[in-house]
């Protein structure tokens, strides 16, 4: 009997194991089907070229039910980092909207990918009868395919830098060297450097182009010193036809690195080669930099990129949407984003991308309410702290009203309409709720504020004079 129980127990265990395996197989099938659906959406949103380069090579490895981790493999560490840095948020949202049990998406390079790449490089060098320099692979050119001159939107704030960058990449030798691109974070320096690399490579396919950050320059230099490979490091740098160093401000205070960079700049300039550097401040403001190096950096052209104005921010959003005709975003939302996200262009495009992804994955229309809900962290950081009192004062001056009319009970159109405009501006330009705004306008109910906001939005679309009034007031308040 005991034996029978043991056999029965074993049978139950086997059934449980089989059931668990079947459940896992079904879950894995569901995961694979979801991945195909997500890929279809990404192919449509990103375009065939970008999708084919970065997303298509991703291989779904497994879903770990114990940890909730979904594992993908990519051809190289660079590809894994690229997808992780640029598409992780979008992919995480896509998976979690379909499978709540997916808690983490993990991206790794295929085992042995780096070794395979090195073997291929060595084999290529042997076939050509050449000994490849030890540092060649470290200086390989990795350019973002999206960052071209065609995708760079010009405006008054960046026209000098754009023209200088195009000249630096042209077939004829530029009249200046080096080109020093200077701007605050997220205004387009890196985009222009990648665009120079693309255009120069198209003009001179066999040219040696090196693009790296100042931080990577320092790391590679120190590593070469420790490995007694300093001569190879210097030789590779000085063979460049075009050398581009980003974020040069991070080279400050590193005397040996500065010395090497100075000699590299001198060597390349003496050979008539091209150099582009970028920083978040002008050369004279780089504290802790050798005066000789400052002199070299200043001897070419220093092109300043100013913060993007409203018109440029609006143009960038519209250009982005033109590449995605299936996405419906109203002019009101575009205007709201352009006016509100003003710190840098990277945040602006990132905010739009988040809304597009959220809309696609949830089916919700992109409205201003959705933008305020999903981008609250960005918006709160970007908004200048404009007060309702400031708005009321500005509106009264514009319409030539007494300040107390904002709280009065008068319903004459000459008073009521400016009051409604002030309520609309209070909602657009401050984080205050409808009830809070109502209290500032003589204790009015929140429904009155909602009606005013909707009415002004409607009138802006129908009445050019009203739209002009609102635009003028927005400019005054933002300035």
Short mmCIF file of C-alpha atoms in Angstrom, two decimals:
data_model
loop_
_atom_site.label_atom_id
_atom_site.label_comp_id
_atom_site.label_asym_id
_atom_site.label_seq_id
_atom_site.Cartn_x
_atom_site.Cartn_y
_atom_site.Cartn_z
CA UNK A 1 0.00 0.00 0.00
CA UNK A 2 2.82 2.28 0.88
CA UNK A 3 4.31 1.38 -2.44
CA UNK A 4 1.05 2.27 -4.18
CA UNK A 5 0.99 5.65 -2.42
CA UNK A 6 4.56 6.26 -3.48
CA UNK A 7 3.69 5.44 -7.08
CA UNK A 8 0.58 7.66 -6.90
CA UNK A 9 2.63 10.47 -5.39
CA UNK A 10 5.17 10.12 -8.13
CA UNK A 11 2.39 10.28 -10.71
CA UNK A 12 1.03 13.49 -9.24
CA UNK A 13 4.50 15.00 -9.20
CA UNK A 14 5.01 14.08 -12.84
CA UNK A 15 1.65 15.61 -13.77
CA UNK A 16 2.54 18.82 -11.91
CA UNK A 17 5.90 18.98 -13.66
CA UNK A 18 4.26 18.43 -17.04
CA UNK A 19 1.66 21.09 -16.26
CA UNK A 20 4.35 23.58 -15.25
CA UNK A 21 6.27 22.85 -18.45
CA UNK A 22 3.11 23.33 -20.50
CA UNK A 23 2.35 26.62 -18.69
CA UNK A 24 5.90 27.83 -19.31
CA UNK A 25 5.62 26.88 -22.98
CA UNK A 26 2.33 28.77 -23.33
CA UNK A 27 3.83 31.81 -21.56
CA UNK A 28 6.90 31.67 -23.80
CA UNK A 29 4.65 31.50 -26.87
CA UNK A 30 2.68 34.51 -25.64
CA UNK A 31 5.93 36.38 -25.07
CA UNK A 32 7.13 35.59 -28.59
CA UNK A 33 3.82 36.69 -30.11
CA UNK A 34 3.96 39.94 -28.16
CA UNK A 35 7.52 40.56 -29.39
CA UNK A 36 6.34 40.22 -32.99
CA UNK A 37 3.58 42.77 -32.30
CA UNK A 38 5.98 45.18 -30.60
CA UNK A 39 8.40 44.85 -33.51
CA UNK A 40 5.65 45.78 -35.97
CA UNK A 41 4.96 48.98 -34.05
CA UNK A 42 8.64 49.88 -33.75
CA UNK A 43 9.24 49.25 -37.46
CA UNK A 44 6.43 51.68 -38.25
CA UNK A 45 7.59 54.33 -35.75
CA UNK A 46 11.35 54.18 -36.22
CA UNK A 47 11.46 53.52 -39.94
CA UNK A 48 12.80 50.49 -41.77
CA UNK A 49 16.47 51.60 -41.70
CA UNK A 50 16.78 52.27 -37.96
CA UNK A 51 14.61 49.28 -37.07
CA UNK A 52 16.71 47.01 -39.26
CA UNK A 53 19.97 48.28 -37.77
CA UNK A 54 19.13 48.19 -34.05
CA UNK A 55 15.89 46.33 -33.25
CA UNK A 56 15.76 43.52 -35.81
CA UNK A 57 19.08 41.95 -34.65
CA UNK A 58 17.70 41.60 -31.10
CA UNK A 59 17.09 37.94 -30.21
CA UNK A 60 14.58 36.98 -27.54
CA UNK A 61 16.46 34.49 -25.36
CA UNK A 62 14.18 33.65 -22.46
CA UNK A 63 11.73 34.88 -19.87
CA UNK A 64 12.74 34.05 -16.32
CA UNK A 65 9.45 33.48 -14.47
CA UNK A 66 11.21 33.48 -11.09
CA UNK A 67 12.67 36.99 -11.43
CA UNK A 68 10.37 38.51 -14.06
CA UNK A 69 13.40 39.26 -16.24
CA UNK A 70 13.06 39.12 -20.03
CA UNK A 71 16.44 38.51 -21.69
CA UNK A 72 17.54 39.72 -25.14
CA UNK A 73 20.86 39.20 -26.90
CA UNK A 74 22.41 41.61 -29.39
CA UNK A 75 25.34 41.16 -31.77
CA UNK A 76 27.76 43.36 -29.80
CA UNK A 77 28.22 45.23 -26.53
CA UNK A 78 27.92 48.51 -28.42
CA UNK A 79 24.55 47.47 -29.89
CA UNK A 80 23.34 46.37 -26.45
CA UNK A 81 24.34 49.72 -24.91
CA UNK A 82 22.77 51.63 -27.79
CA UNK A 83 19.39 49.91 -27.45
CA UNK A 84 19.53 50.16 -23.66
CA UNK A 85 20.28 53.91 -23.74
CA UNK A 86 17.77 54.92 -26.43
CA UNK A 87 14.89 52.47 -26.42
CA UNK A 88 14.80 50.89 -22.95
CA UNK A 89 11.93 53.05 -21.65
CA UNK A 90 9.82 52.49 -24.75
CA UNK A 91 10.41 48.73 -24.72
CA UNK A 92 9.76 48.43 -20.99
CA UNK A 93 6.44 50.25 -21.37
CA UNK A 94 5.52 48.05 -24.33
CA UNK A 95 6.19 44.84 -22.42
CA UNK A 96 4.55 45.87 -19.17
CA UNK A 97 1.39 46.97 -20.96
CA UNK A 98 1.09 43.43 -22.37
CA UNK A 99 2.56 41.28 -19.57
CA UNK A 100 2.46 42.58 -16.01
CA UNK A 101 4.75 39.73 -14.98
CA UNK A 102 7.63 41.26 -17.00
CA UNK A 103 9.47 43.27 -14.34
CA UNK A 104 12.76 43.88 -16.14
CA UNK A 105 14.14 43.78 -19.69
CA UNK A 106 17.82 42.77 -19.89
CA UNK A 107 20.08 43.46 -22.89
CA UNK A 108 23.38 41.63 -23.28
CA UNK A 109 25.90 41.00 -26.02
CA UNK A 110 26.16 37.51 -27.45
CA UNK A 111 28.82 35.44 -25.72
CA UNK A 112 32.07 35.66 -27.65
CA UNK A 113 30.91 38.62 -29.76
CA UNK A 114 33.97 40.70 -28.93
CA UNK A 115 36.30 37.77 -29.64
CA UNK A 116 34.61 37.04 -32.99
CA UNK A 117 34.97 40.69 -34.01
CA UNK A 118 38.67 40.63 -33.15
CA UNK A 119 39.24 37.39 -35.10
CA UNK A 120 37.52 38.88 -38.16
CA UNK A 121 39.65 42.00 -37.91
CA UNK A 122 42.89 40.01 -37.62
CA UNK A 123 41.87 37.78 -40.52
CA UNK A 124 41.10 40.84 -42.67
CA UNK A 125 44.52 42.32 -41.89
CA UNK A 126 46.28 39.05 -42.78
CA UNK A 127 44.40 38.75 -46.07
CA UNK A 128 45.41 42.27 -47.05
CA UNK A 129 49.05 41.63 -46.11
CA UNK A 130 49.01 44.42 -43.51
CA UNK A 131 49.57 44.42 -39.78
CA UNK A 132 46.63 46.32 -38.29
CA UNK A 133 47.67 48.78 -35.54
CA UNK A 134 46.79 47.59 -32.04
CA UNK A 135 44.52 50.56 -31.36
CA UNK A 136 42.42 50.53 -34.55
CA UNK A 137 39.43 48.75 -33.00
CA UNK A 138 39.35 51.18 -30.06
CA UNK A 139 38.97 54.10 -32.42
CA UNK A 140 36.31 52.60 -34.69
CA UNK A 141 33.77 55.16 -35.90
CA UNK A 142 30.35 54.79 -34.27
CA UNK A 143 27.97 57.40 -35.68
CA UNK A 144 24.25 57.70 -35.03
CA UNK A 145 22.53 57.18 -38.42
CA UNK A 146 19.82 59.68 -37.44
CA UNK A 147 22.23 62.54 -36.76
CA UNK A 148 22.81 63.93 -40.25
CA UNK A 149 22.71 67.43 -41.69
CA UNK A 150 19.39 66.58 -43.34
CA UNK A 151 17.87 65.91 -39.90
CA UNK A 152 19.34 69.02 -38.24
CA UNK A 153 16.70 71.77 -38.07
CA UNK A 154 18.23 75.24 -38.61
CA UNK A 155 17.24 78.36 -36.71
CA UNK A 156 18.61 81.73 -35.72
CA UNK A 157 20.27 80.20 -32.66
CA UNK A 158 22.36 77.61 -34.54
CA UNK A 159 22.86 78.92 -38.09
CA UNK A 160 26.54 79.86 -37.59
CA UNK A 161 27.42 76.47 -36.08
CA UNK A 162 25.53 74.63 -38.84
CA UNK A 163 27.24 76.52 -41.66
CA UNK A 164 30.65 76.02 -40.04
CA UNK A 165 30.01 72.30 -39.58
CA UNK A 166 28.99 71.90 -43.23
CA UNK A 167 32.15 73.73 -44.29
CA UNK A 168 34.27 71.48 -42.07
CA UNK A 169 32.85 68.39 -43.83
CA UNK A 170 33.09 69.73 -47.38
CA UNK A 171 35.60 68.57 -50.01
CA UNK A 172 37.44 71.89 -50.07
CA UNK A 173 39.65 72.60 -47.07
CA UNK A 174 37.99 74.95 -44.53
CA UNK A 175 39.50 78.34 -43.79
CA UNK A 176 39.53 77.62 -40.04
CA UNK A 177 40.80 74.84 -37.80
CA UNK A 178 39.88 73.70 -35.25
CA UNK A 179 36.11 74.20 -35.17
CA UNK A 180 35.00 74.72 -31.57
CA UNK A 181 31.26 74.10 -30.99
CA UNK A 182 29.98 75.59 -27.76
CA UNK A 183 26.52 75.37 -26.16
CA UNK A 184 24.70 74.19 -23.08
CA UNK A 185 23.51 70.59 -22.85
CA UNK A 186 21.07 69.32 -25.44
CA UNK A 187 21.27 72.13 -28.04
CA UNK A 188 22.76 70.13 -30.93
CA UNK A 189 26.56 70.00 -30.55
CA UNK A 190 26.76 66.22 -30.69
CA UNK A 191 24.28 66.07 -33.58
CA UNK A 192 26.51 68.38 -35.62
CA UNK A 193 29.61 66.33 -34.86
CA UNK A 194 27.93 63.13 -36.03
CA UNK A 195 26.65 64.98 -39.11
CA UNK A 196 30.19 66.13 -39.92
CA UNK A 197 31.37 62.53 -39.64
CA UNK A 198 28.65 61.24 -41.98
CA UNK A 199 29.21 63.96 -44.60
CA UNK A 200 33.01 63.72 -44.49
CA UNK A 201 32.91 59.95 -44.84
CA UNK A 202 30.58 60.31 -47.86
CA UNK A 203 33.02 62.81 -49.40
CA UNK A 204 36.16 60.79 -48.53
CA UNK A 205 35.20 57.11 -48.10
CA UNK A 206 38.78 56.03 -47.27
CA UNK A 207 39.48 58.83 -44.81
CA UNK A 208 40.38 57.99 -41.21
CA UNK A 209 37.81 59.60 -38.90
CA UNK A 210 38.01 59.44 -35.11
CA UNK A 211 35.14 60.55 -32.88
CA UNK A 212 35.24 60.14 -29.10
CA UNK A 213 34.44 61.94 -25.87
CA UNK A 214 37.16 63.65 -23.86
CA UNK A 215 36.52 61.14 -21.09
CA UNK A 216 37.17 58.23 -23.44
CA UNK A 217 40.30 60.01 -24.72
CA UNK A 218 41.63 60.15 -21.16
CA UNK A 219 40.73 56.54 -20.38
CA UNK A 220 42.36 55.22 -23.56
CA UNK A 221 45.47 57.35 -23.01
CA UNK A 222 45.95 56.18 -19.41
CA UNK A 223 45.32 52.58 -20.46
CA UNK A 224 47.90 52.87 -23.23
CA UNK A 225 50.46 54.28 -20.80
CA UNK A 226 49.95 51.38 -18.39
CA UNK A 227 50.29 48.81 -21.17
CA UNK A 228 53.37 50.51 -22.68
CA UNK A 229 51.34 51.22 -25.83
CA UNK A 230 51.62 54.99 -25.74
CA UNK A 231 53.38 55.18 -29.12
CA UNK A 232 50.64 53.16 -30.81
CA UNK A 233 48.01 55.40 -29.19
CA UNK A 234 49.73 58.57 -30.40
CA UNK A 235 50.35 57.14 -33.85
CA UNK A 236 46.72 56.19 -34.35
CA UNK A 237 45.46 59.61 -33.27
CA UNK A 238 47.89 61.48 -35.48
CA UNK A 239 46.94 59.44 -38.53
CA UNK A 240 43.42 60.85 -38.37
CA UNK A 241 42.15 62.93 -41.27
CA UNK A 242 39.29 64.18 -39.09
CA UNK A 243 39.50 64.16 -35.28
CA UNK A 244 36.40 65.01 -33.24
CA UNK A 245 36.43 65.24 -29.43
CA UNK A 246 33.17 65.83 -27.56
CA UNK A 247 32.73 67.36 -24.08
CA UNK A 248 36.26 68.77 -24.01
CA UNK A 249 35.49 70.43 -20.66
CA UNK A 250 36.13 67.06 -18.97
CA UNK A 251 39.81 67.19 -19.92
CA UNK A 252 40.45 69.98 -17.42
CA UNK A 253 42.99 69.39 -14.67
CA UNK A 254 44.57 66.32 -16.32
CA UNK A 255 48.05 67.62 -17.12
CA UNK A 256 49.47 64.58 -18.91
CA UNK A 257 46.30 64.13 -20.98
CA UNK A 258 46.23 67.82 -21.87
CA UNK A 259 49.86 67.63 -22.94
CA UNK A 260 49.16 64.68 -25.24
CA UNK A 261 46.06 66.33 -26.68
CA UNK A 262 48.03 69.54 -27.31
CA UNK A 263 50.71 67.65 -29.24
CA UNK A 264 48.03 65.78 -31.21
CA UNK A 265 46.32 69.05 -32.16
CA UNK A 266 49.63 70.58 -33.22
CA UNK A 267 50.53 67.51 -35.31
CA UNK A 268 47.18 67.41 -37.11
CA UNK A 269 47.09 71.15 -37.79
CA UNK A 270 50.61 71.05 -39.21
CA UNK A 271 49.48 68.26 -41.59
CA UNK A 272 46.42 70.23 -42.70
CA UNK A 273 44.03 67.76 -41.05
CA UNK A 274 40.65 68.72 -39.58
CA UNK A 275 39.74 68.97 -35.90
CA UNK A 276 36.35 69.54 -34.25
CA UNK A 277 35.87 69.90 -30.50
CA UNK A 278 32.72 70.61 -28.48
CA UNK A 279 32.17 71.91 -24.96
CA UNK A 280 29.50 73.42 -22.77
CA UNK A 281 31.43 76.69 -22.36
CA UNK A 282 33.79 78.88 -24.41
CA UNK A 283 37.55 78.14 -24.38
CA UNK A 284 38.33 81.06 -22.06
CA UNK A 285 35.94 79.61 -19.44
CA UNK A 286 37.69 76.21 -19.28
CA UNK A 287 39.31 76.44 -15.86
CA UNK A 288 42.43 74.36 -15.29
CA UNK A 289 43.37 74.09 -18.97
CA UNK A 290 46.91 74.81 -20.15
CA UNK A 291 47.16 78.24 -21.81
CA UNK A 292 48.86 76.72 -24.84
CA UNK A 293 45.94 74.38 -25.37
CA UNK A 294 43.46 77.24 -24.89
CA UNK A 295 45.35 79.17 -27.55
CA UNK A 296 45.07 76.26 -30.03
CA UNK A 297 41.36 75.77 -29.32
CA UNK A 298 40.67 79.49 -29.84
CA UNK A 299 42.72 79.91 -33.01
CA UNK A 300 40.07 78.50 -35.34
CA UNK A 301 36.36 79.29 -35.20
CA UNK A 302 34.37 79.28 -31.97
CA UNK A 303 30.72 78.73 -33.00
CA UNK A 304 28.22 79.39 -30.23
CA UNK A 305 24.84 77.62 -30.29
CA UNK A 306 22.30 79.63 -28.34
CA UNK A 307 19.32 78.11 -26.56
CA UNK A 308 16.63 77.22 -29.09
CA UNK A 309 13.86 79.78 -29.36
CA UNK A 310 10.17 79.01 -29.48
CA UNK A 311 10.02 78.98 -33.29
CA UNK A 312 12.87 76.48 -33.56
CA UNK A 313 11.39 74.24 -30.88
CA UNK A 314 8.10 74.28 -32.75
CA UNK A 315 9.82 73.46 -36.07
CA UNK A 316 11.69 70.53 -34.51
CA UNK A 317 8.48 68.98 -33.20
CA UNK A 318 6.70 69.45 -36.53
CA UNK A 319 9.61 67.92 -38.44
CA UNK A 320 9.61 64.92 -36.13
CA UNK A 321 5.88 64.42 -36.66
CA UNK A 322 6.21 64.73 -40.44
CA UNK A 323 8.24 61.52 -40.39
CA UNK A 324 5.37 59.78 -38.57
CA UNK A 325 2.23 60.69 -40.58
CA UNK A 326 0.12 58.01 -38.84
CA UNK A 327 0.54 59.75 -35.46
CA UNK A 328 -2.12 62.37 -34.74
CA UNK A 329 -0.90 65.26 -32.56
CA UNK A 330 -2.85 68.50 -32.54
CA UNK A 331 -1.24 71.90 -33.05
CA UNK A 332 -2.39 72.80 -29.54
CA UNK A 333 -0.28 69.99 -28.03
CA UNK A 334 2.72 70.90 -30.21
CA UNK A 335 2.42 74.51 -29.08
CA UNK A 336 2.12 73.45 -25.46
CA UNK A 337 5.25 71.27 -25.63
CA UNK A 338 7.26 73.90 -27.55
CA UNK A 339 6.41 76.59 -25.03
CA UNK A 340 6.80 74.50 -21.90
CA UNK A 341 9.84 72.26 -22.54
CA UNK A 342 12.41 74.96 -23.16
CA UNK A 343 15.56 73.86 -21.32
CA UNK A 344 17.05 71.74 -24.10
CA UNK A 345 16.10 70.00 -27.32
CA UNK A 346 16.92 66.54 -26.03
CA UNK A 347 14.21 66.87 -23.38
CA UNK A 348 11.82 68.26 -25.99
CA UNK A 349 12.20 65.30 -28.37
CA UNK A 350 12.27 62.86 -25.46
CA UNK A 351 8.96 64.23 -24.19
CA UNK A 352 7.33 63.87 -27.60
CA UNK A 353 8.71 60.32 -28.00
CA UNK A 354 7.26 59.34 -24.63
CA UNK A 355 3.81 60.63 -25.61
CA UNK A 356 3.92 58.85 -28.97
CA UNK A 357 4.94 55.57 -27.36
CA UNK A 358 2.34 55.86 -24.61
CA UNK A 359 -0.42 56.65 -27.12
CA UNK A 360 0.50 53.73 -29.34
CA UNK A 361 0.68 51.26 -26.48
CA UNK A 362 -2.46 52.34 -24.63
CA UNK A 363 -4.66 53.61 -27.46
CA UNK A 364 -5.21 56.98 -25.78
CA UNK A 365 -5.32 60.13 -27.89
CA UNK A 366 -2.49 62.61 -27.39
CA UNK A 367 -4.12 65.60 -25.71
CA UNK A 368 -2.74 68.37 -23.58
CA UNK A 369 -4.19 66.65 -20.52
CA UNK A 370 -2.26 63.49 -21.42
CA UNK A 371 0.92 65.54 -21.93
CA UNK A 372 0.54 67.16 -18.51
CA UNK A 373 -0.12 63.77 -16.92
CA UNK A 374 2.74 61.82 -18.52
CA UNK A 375 5.38 64.57 -18.65
CA UNK A 376 4.79 66.08 -15.23
CA UNK A 377 8.42 65.60 -14.14
CA UNK A 378 9.83 67.34 -17.24
CA UNK A 379 7.23 70.09 -17.20
CA UNK A 380 7.70 70.95 -13.54
CA UNK A 381 11.46 71.25 -14.06
CA UNK A 382 11.11 73.44 -17.15
CA UNK A 383 8.35 75.79 -16.10
CA UNK A 384 9.39 79.19 -14.89
CA UNK A 385 7.56 79.87 -11.66
CA UNK A 386 4.97 82.26 -13.04
CA UNK A 387 2.29 83.19 -10.51
CA UNK A 388 -1.41 83.77 -11.07
CA UNK A 389 -0.96 87.28 -9.66
CA UNK A 390 1.65 87.97 -12.33
CA UNK A 391 -0.71 86.69 -15.03
CA UNK A 392 -3.62 88.82 -13.78
CA UNK A 393 -1.43 91.92 -13.67
CA UNK A 394 -0.11 91.36 -17.20
CA UNK A 395 -3.59 90.69 -18.64
CA UNK A 396 -5.02 93.81 -16.97
CA UNK A 397 -2.22 95.95 -18.40
CA UNK A 398 -2.71 94.45 -21.86
CA UNK A 399 -6.51 95.02 -21.89
CA UNK A 400 -6.30 98.23 -19.83
CA UNK A 401 -8.45 97.02 -16.96
CA UNK A 402 -8.35 97.67 -13.25
CA UNK A 403 -6.80 94.80 -11.32
CA UNK A 404 -9.93 94.27 -9.20
CA UNK A 405 -11.89 93.29 -12.35
CA UNK A 406 -10.21 89.88 -12.21
CA UNK A 407 -12.21 89.13 -9.06
CA UNK A 408 -15.33 91.22 -9.74
CA UNK A 409 -18.78 89.83 -10.58
CA UNK A 410 -19.16 91.97 -13.71
CA UNK A 411 -20.17 89.97 -16.80
CA UNK A 412 -19.71 92.63 -19.46
CA UNK A 413 -17.78 91.09 -22.36
CA UNK A 414 -15.03 93.75 -22.13
CA UNK A 415 -14.31 92.42 -18.62
CA UNK A 416 -15.38 88.76 -18.79
CA UNK A 417 -13.31 87.88 -21.86
CA UNK A 418 -9.96 89.15 -20.46
CA UNK A 419 -10.79 87.36 -17.21
CA UNK A 420 -11.32 84.13 -19.15
CA UNK A 421 -8.03 84.65 -20.97
CA UNK A 422 -6.28 85.08 -17.61
CA UNK A 423 -7.84 81.83 -16.34
CA UNK A 424 -6.68 80.05 -19.50
CA UNK A 425 -3.13 81.37 -19.07
CA UNK A 426 -3.16 80.37 -15.40
CA UNK A 427 -3.96 76.80 -16.40
CA UNK A 428 -1.38 76.73 -19.21
CA UNK A 429 1.48 78.39 -17.38
CA UNK A 430 1.12 77.28 -13.77
CA UNK A 431 0.70 73.90 -12.05
CA UNK A 432 -2.39 75.16 -10.19
CA UNK A 433 -5.57 73.06 -10.22
CA UNK A 434 -8.92 74.35 -11.45
CA UNK A 435 -10.25 74.96 -7.91
CA UNK A 436 -7.06 76.83 -6.94
CA UNK A 437 -7.36 79.04 -10.01
CA UNK A 438 -11.03 79.69 -9.26
CA UNK A 439 -10.20 80.89 -5.75
CA UNK A 440 -7.75 83.44 -7.19
CA UNK A 441 -10.51 84.86 -9.39
CA UNK A 442 -12.94 85.94 -6.69
CA UNK A 443 -13.75 82.48 -5.35
CA UNK A 444 -15.24 81.17 -8.59
CA UNK A 445 -16.23 77.52 -8.97
CA UNK A 446 -13.84 75.15 -10.74
CA UNK A 447 -16.46 74.54 -13.47
CA UNK A 448 -16.26 78.23 -14.37
CA UNK A 449 -12.51 77.91 -14.89
CA UNK A 450 -12.95 74.76 -17.00
CA UNK A 451 -15.49 76.59 -19.19
CA UNK A 452 -13.11 79.56 -19.60
CA UNK A 453 -10.18 77.33 -20.61
CA UNK A 454 -12.22 75.41 -23.18
CA UNK A 455 -13.77 78.61 -24.57
CA UNK A 456 -10.42 80.35 -25.06
CA UNK A 457 -8.98 77.21 -26.72
CA UNK A 458 -11.95 77.19 -29.11
CA UNK A 459 -11.72 80.93 -29.83
CA UNK A 460 -8.00 80.67 -30.60
CA UNK A 461 -8.84 78.30 -33.42
CA UNK A 462 -11.68 80.45 -34.77
CA UNK A 463 -10.62 84.05 -34.09
CA UNK A 464 -7.18 85.20 -35.28
CA UNK A 465 -7.39 88.33 -33.13
CA UNK A 466 -7.94 86.25 -29.99
CA UNK A 467 -5.10 83.91 -30.94
CA UNK A 468 -2.82 86.90 -31.47
CA UNK A 469 -3.77 88.35 -28.07
CA UNK A 470 -2.93 85.05 -26.32
CA UNK A 471 0.37 84.71 -28.17
CA UNK A 472 1.38 88.25 -27.22
CA UNK A 473 0.53 87.63 -23.57
CA UNK A 474 2.44 84.34 -23.56
CA UNK A 475 5.53 86.09 -24.96
CA UNK A 476 5.30 88.86 -22.37
CA UNK A 477 4.95 86.42 -19.49
CA UNK A 478 7.72 84.10 -20.70
CA UNK A 479 10.13 86.98 -21.14
#
